[in-house]
Short mmCIF file of C-alpha atoms in Angstrom, two decimals:
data_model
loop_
_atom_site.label_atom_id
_atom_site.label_comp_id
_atom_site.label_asym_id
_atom_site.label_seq_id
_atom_site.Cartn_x
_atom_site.Cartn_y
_atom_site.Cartn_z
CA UNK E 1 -1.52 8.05 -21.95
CA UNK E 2 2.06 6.77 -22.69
CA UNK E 3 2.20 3.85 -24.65
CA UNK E 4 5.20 1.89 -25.42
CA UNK E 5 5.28 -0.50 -28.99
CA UNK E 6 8.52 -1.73 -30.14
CA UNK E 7 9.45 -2.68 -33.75
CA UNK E 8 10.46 -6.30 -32.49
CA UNK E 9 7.82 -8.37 -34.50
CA UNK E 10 9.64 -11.77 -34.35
CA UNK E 11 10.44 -13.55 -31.16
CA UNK E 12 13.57 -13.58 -29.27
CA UNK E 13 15.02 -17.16 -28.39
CA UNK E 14 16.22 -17.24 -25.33
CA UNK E 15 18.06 -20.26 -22.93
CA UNK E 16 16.31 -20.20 -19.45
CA UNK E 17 18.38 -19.64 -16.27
CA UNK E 18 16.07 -20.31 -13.48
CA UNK E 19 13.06 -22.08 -12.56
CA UNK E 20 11.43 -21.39 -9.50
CA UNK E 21 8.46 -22.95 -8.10
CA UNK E 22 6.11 -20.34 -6.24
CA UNK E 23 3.14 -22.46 -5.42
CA UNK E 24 1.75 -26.29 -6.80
CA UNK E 25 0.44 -24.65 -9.75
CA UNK E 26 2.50 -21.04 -10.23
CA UNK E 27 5.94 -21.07 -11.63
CA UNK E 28 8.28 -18.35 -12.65
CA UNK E 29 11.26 -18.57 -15.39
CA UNK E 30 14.00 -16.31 -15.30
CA UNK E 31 16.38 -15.54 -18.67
CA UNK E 32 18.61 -13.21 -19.76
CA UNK E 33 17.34 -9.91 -22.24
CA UNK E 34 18.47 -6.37 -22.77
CA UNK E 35 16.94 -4.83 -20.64
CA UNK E 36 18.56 -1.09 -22.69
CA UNK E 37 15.19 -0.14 -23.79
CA UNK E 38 12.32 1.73 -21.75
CA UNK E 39 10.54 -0.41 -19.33
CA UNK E 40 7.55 -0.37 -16.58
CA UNK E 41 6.45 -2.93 -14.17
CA UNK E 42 2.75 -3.79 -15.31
CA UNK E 43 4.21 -4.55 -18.74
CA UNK E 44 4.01 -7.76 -20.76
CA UNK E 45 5.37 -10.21 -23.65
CA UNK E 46 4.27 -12.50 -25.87
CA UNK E 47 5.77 -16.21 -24.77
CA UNK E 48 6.42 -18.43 -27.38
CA UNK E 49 6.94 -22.07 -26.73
CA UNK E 50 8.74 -22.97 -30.05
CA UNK E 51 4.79 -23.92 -30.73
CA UNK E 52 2.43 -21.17 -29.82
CA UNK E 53 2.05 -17.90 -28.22
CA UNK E 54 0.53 -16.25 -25.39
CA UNK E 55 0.70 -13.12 -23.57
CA UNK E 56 2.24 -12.95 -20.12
CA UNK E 57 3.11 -10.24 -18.06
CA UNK E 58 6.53 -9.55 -16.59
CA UNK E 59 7.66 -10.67 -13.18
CA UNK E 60 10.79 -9.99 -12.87
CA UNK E 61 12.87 -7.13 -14.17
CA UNK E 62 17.12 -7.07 -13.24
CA UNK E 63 18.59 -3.99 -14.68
CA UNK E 64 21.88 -5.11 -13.26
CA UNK E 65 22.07 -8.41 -14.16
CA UNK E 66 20.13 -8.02 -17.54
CA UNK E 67 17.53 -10.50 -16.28
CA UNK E 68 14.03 -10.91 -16.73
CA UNK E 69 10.84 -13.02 -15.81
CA UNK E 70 7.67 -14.23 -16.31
CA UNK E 71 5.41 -16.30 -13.81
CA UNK E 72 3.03 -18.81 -14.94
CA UNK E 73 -0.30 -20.05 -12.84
CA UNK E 74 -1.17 -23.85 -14.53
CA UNK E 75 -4.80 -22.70 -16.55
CA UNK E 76 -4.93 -24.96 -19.83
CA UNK E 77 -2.51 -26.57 -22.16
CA UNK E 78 -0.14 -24.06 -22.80
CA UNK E 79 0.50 -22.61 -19.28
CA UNK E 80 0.46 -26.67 -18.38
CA UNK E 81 3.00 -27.42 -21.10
CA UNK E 82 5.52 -24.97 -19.29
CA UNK E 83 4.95 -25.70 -16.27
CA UNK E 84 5.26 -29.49 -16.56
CA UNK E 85 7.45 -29.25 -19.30
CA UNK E 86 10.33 -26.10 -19.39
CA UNK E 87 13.25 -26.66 -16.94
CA UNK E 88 16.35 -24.11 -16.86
CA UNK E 89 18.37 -24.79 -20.02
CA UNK E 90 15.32 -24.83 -22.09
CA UNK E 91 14.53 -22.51 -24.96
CA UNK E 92 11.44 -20.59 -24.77
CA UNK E 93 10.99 -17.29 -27.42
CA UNK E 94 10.23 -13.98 -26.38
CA UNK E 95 8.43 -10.69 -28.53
CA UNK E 96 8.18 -7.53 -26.45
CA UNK E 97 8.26 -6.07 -23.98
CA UNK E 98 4.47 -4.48 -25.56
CA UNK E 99 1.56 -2.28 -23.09
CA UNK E 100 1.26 0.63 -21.25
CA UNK E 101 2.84 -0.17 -17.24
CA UNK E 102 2.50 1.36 -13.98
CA UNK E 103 3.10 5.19 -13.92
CA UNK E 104 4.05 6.11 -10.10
CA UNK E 105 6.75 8.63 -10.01
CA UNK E 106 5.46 11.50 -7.48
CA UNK E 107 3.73 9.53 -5.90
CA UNK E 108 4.43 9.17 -2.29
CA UNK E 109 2.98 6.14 -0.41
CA UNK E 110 1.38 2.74 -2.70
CA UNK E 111 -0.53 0.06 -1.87
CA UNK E 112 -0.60 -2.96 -4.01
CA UNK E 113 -2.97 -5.35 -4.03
CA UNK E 114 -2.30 -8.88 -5.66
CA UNK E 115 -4.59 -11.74 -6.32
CA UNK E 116 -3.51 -15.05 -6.66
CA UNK E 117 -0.79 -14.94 -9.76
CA UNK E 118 -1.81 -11.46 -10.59
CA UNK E 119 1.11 -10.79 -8.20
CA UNK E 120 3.46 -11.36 -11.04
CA UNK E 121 2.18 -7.92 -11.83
CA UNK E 122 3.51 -5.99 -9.19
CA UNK E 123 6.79 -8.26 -8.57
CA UNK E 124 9.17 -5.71 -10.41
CA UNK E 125 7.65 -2.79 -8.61
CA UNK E 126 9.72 -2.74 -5.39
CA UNK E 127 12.54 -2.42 -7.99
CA UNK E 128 11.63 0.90 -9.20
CA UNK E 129 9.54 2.44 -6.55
CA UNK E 130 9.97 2.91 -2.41
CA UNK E 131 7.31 2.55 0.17
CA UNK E 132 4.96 0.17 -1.12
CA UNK E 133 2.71 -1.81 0.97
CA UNK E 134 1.96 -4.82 -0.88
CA UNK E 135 -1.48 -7.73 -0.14
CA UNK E 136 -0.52 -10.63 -1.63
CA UNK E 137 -3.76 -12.48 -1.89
CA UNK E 138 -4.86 -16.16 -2.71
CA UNK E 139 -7.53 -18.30 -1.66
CA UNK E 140 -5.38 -20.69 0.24
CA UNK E 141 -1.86 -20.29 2.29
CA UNK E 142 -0.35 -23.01 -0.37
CA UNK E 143 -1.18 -20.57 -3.49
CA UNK E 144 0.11 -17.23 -2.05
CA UNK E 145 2.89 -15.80 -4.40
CA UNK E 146 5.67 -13.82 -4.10
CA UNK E 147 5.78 -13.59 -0.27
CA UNK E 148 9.19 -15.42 0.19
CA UNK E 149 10.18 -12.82 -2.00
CA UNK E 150 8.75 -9.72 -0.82
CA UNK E 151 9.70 -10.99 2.82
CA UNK E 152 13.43 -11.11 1.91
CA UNK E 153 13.43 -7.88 0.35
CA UNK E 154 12.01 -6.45 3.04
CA UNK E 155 8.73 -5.31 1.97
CA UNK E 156 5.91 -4.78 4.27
CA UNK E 157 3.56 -7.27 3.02
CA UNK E 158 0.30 -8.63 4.46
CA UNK E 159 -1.14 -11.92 3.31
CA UNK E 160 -4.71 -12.86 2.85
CA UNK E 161 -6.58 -16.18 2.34
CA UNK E 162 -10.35 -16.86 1.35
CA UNK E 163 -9.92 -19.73 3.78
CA UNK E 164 -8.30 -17.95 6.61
CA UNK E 165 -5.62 -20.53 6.15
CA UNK E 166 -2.60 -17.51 6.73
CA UNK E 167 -3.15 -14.16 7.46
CA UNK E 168 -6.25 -12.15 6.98
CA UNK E 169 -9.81 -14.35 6.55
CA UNK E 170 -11.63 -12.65 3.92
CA UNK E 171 -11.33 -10.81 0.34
CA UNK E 172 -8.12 -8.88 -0.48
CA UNK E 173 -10.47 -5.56 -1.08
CA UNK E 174 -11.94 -6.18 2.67
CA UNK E 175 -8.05 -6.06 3.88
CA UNK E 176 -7.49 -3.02 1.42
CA UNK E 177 -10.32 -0.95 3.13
CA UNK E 178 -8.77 -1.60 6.30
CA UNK E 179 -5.43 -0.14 5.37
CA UNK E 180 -7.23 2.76 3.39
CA UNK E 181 -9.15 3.84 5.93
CA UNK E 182 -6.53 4.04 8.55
CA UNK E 183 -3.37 4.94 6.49
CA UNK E 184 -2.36 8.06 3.88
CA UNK E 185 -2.09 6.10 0.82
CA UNK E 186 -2.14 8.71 -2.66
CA UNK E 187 -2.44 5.27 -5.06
CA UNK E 188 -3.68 2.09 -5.13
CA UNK E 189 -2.31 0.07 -8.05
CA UNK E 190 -3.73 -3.67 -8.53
CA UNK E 191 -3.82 -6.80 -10.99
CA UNK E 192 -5.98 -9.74 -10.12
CA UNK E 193 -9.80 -10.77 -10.95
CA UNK E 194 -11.41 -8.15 -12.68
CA UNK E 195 -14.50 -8.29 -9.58
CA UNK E 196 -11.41 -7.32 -7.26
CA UNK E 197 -9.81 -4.66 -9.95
CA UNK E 198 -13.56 -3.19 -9.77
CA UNK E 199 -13.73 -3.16 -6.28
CA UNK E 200 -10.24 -1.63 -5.70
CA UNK E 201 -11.70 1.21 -8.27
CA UNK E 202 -14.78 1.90 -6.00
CA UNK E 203 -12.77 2.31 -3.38
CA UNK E 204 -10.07 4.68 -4.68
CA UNK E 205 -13.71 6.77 -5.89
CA UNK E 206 -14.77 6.06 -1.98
CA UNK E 207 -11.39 7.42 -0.56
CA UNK E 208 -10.35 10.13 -3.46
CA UNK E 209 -7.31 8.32 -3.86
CA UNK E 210 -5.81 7.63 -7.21
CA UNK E 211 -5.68 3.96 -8.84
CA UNK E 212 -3.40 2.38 -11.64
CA UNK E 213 -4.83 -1.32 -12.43
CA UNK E 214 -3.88 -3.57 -14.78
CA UNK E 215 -7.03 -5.32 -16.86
CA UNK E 216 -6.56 -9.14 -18.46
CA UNK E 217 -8.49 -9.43 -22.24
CA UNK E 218 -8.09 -11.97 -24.61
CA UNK E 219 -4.43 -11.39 -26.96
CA UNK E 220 -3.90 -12.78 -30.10
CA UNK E 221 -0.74 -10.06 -31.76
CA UNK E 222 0.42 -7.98 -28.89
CA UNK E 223 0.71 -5.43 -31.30
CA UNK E 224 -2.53 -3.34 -31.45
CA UNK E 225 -3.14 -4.61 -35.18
CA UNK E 226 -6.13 -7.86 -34.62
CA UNK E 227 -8.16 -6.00 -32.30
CA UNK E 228 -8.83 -9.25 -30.11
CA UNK E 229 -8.42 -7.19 -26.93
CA UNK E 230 -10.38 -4.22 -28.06
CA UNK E 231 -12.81 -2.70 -24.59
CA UNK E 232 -16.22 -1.21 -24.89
CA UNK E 233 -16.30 1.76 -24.99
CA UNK E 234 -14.26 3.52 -26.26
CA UNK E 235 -12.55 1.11 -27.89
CA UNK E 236 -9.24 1.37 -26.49
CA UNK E 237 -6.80 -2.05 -27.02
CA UNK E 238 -5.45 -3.59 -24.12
CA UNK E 239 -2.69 -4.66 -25.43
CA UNK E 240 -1.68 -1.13 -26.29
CA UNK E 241 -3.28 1.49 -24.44
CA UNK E 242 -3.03 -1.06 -21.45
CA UNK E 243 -2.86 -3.44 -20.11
CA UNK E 244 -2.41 -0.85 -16.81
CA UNK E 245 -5.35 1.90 -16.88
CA UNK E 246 -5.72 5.09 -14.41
CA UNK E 247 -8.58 5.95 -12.47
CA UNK E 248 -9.68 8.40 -15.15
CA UNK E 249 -9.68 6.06 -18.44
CA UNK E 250 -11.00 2.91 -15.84
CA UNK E 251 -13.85 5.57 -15.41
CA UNK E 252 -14.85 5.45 -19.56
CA UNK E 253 -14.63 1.64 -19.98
CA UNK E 254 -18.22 0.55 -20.24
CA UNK E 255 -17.70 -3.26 -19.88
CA UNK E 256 -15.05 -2.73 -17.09
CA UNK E 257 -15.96 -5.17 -14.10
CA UNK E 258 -19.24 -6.47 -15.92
CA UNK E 259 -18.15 -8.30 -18.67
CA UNK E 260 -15.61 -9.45 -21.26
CA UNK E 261 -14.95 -10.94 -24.30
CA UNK E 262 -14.21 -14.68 -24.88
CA UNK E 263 -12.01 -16.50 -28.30
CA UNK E 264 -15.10 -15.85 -30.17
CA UNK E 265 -16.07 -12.47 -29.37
CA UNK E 266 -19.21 -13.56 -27.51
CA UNK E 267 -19.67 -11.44 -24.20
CA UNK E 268 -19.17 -13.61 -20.78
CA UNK E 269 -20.61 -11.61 -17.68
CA UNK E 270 -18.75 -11.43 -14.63
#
């Protein structure tokens, strides 16, 4: 497994050049970094507000333009302090890029499967990779993200709403069965709830197709060091090793889609 850890310990400051607001509570920030080092979609960095620091993965990545983003869903005070708070010409710091992405070259058709801001996940994918059919998945038509986007770059994308509200009625893994069982799909790469990243794996064992996915744990260093985002068994750090796992390693992790680990260490079931 290829893993990719820079040296850059201390965050980068950088002046943000666009603000763009996907849904009432998702929002994504765009800024200028070198982009001259190796990079994946299904990467992340550590966000610093010029107060703390969280992980967040990588939305947007502009080769050309030397551009990148991240994309925030509103979950507790620091994703609400951005949100609220960080307009373009603001200074936010970034540390990274840190994790192990999406690996897809040879592959020949992908279908993506997004839930709710776990889209920000496969944003930078259409960048790097051709025919990908995308699900952009929410549980209502006014939190769907990144279908504007996808639309304009011409992406085949298919929404899907708990509610029925726009597109399919029903879970994004129903909709995913659907296409898997009538199309020739050879991957199925994924970020959202780990119940739907579980599912997604079932069904690449159910139609011998591979699967990348990418797996949220508590972060505290980005860096492999704390061990915070350490996974039963065998012990392999998100942060490092992942956040993105293949069908083979998702097929090892003991607690995958049945529990995780909270601040504290203590085991919450899913």
């Amino acid at each position: 497994m290829i893993t990719n850890v820079y040296d850059d310990e201390v965050p980068v400051v950088v002046k943000i050049k666009e603000t763009i607001i996907e849904t009432p509570t998702v929002k994504t920030f765009i800024f200028p970094f070198d982009l001259t080092e190796d990079i994946h979609p299904g990467q992340f960095v550590m966000v610093w507000d010029l107060k703390t620091e969280k992980p967040m993965t990588i939305s947007v990545i502009d080769k050309e333009n030397n551009l990148m983003g991240i994309t925030v869903r509103k979950a507790g005070p620091f994703t609400n302090n951005l949100y609220d708070n960080v307009e373009a010409g603001d200074y936010i710091g970034i540390r990274g890029p840190y994790g192990h992405g999406y690996q897809l070259d040879g592959y020949k058709k992908i279908l993506a499967v997004g839930g709710g801001s776990g889209v920000a996940s496969l944003g930078p994918i259409l960048s790097f990779y051709d025919d990908v059919d995308i699900i952009s998945a929410a549980s209502t038509k006014d939190e769907l993200v990144f279908v504007d986007r996808f639309n304009k770059e011409g992406i085949k994308t298919r929404e899907c709403t708990d509610d029925g509200s726009c597109g399919f009625k029903g879970f994004s893994t129903q909709l995913a069965e659907e296409l898997l069982a009538n199309g020739d799909y050879d991957i199925i790469i994924g970020c959202g709830p780990e119940i739907m990243s579980y599912k997604l794996y079932e069904l690449s064992l159910k139609y011998d197709v591979d699967c990348q996915l990418a797996l949220d744990r508590y972060m505290k260093c980005g860096l492999g060091i704390c061990g915070q985002c350490c996974i039963d068994d065998p012990g392999y750090r998100v942060c490092v090793e992942g956040p993105v796992f293949d069908k083979d390693t998702l097929g090892k992790l003991s607690e995958f889609g049945k529990y995780r680990r909270d601040a504290a260490g203590s085991i919450v079931e899913y």
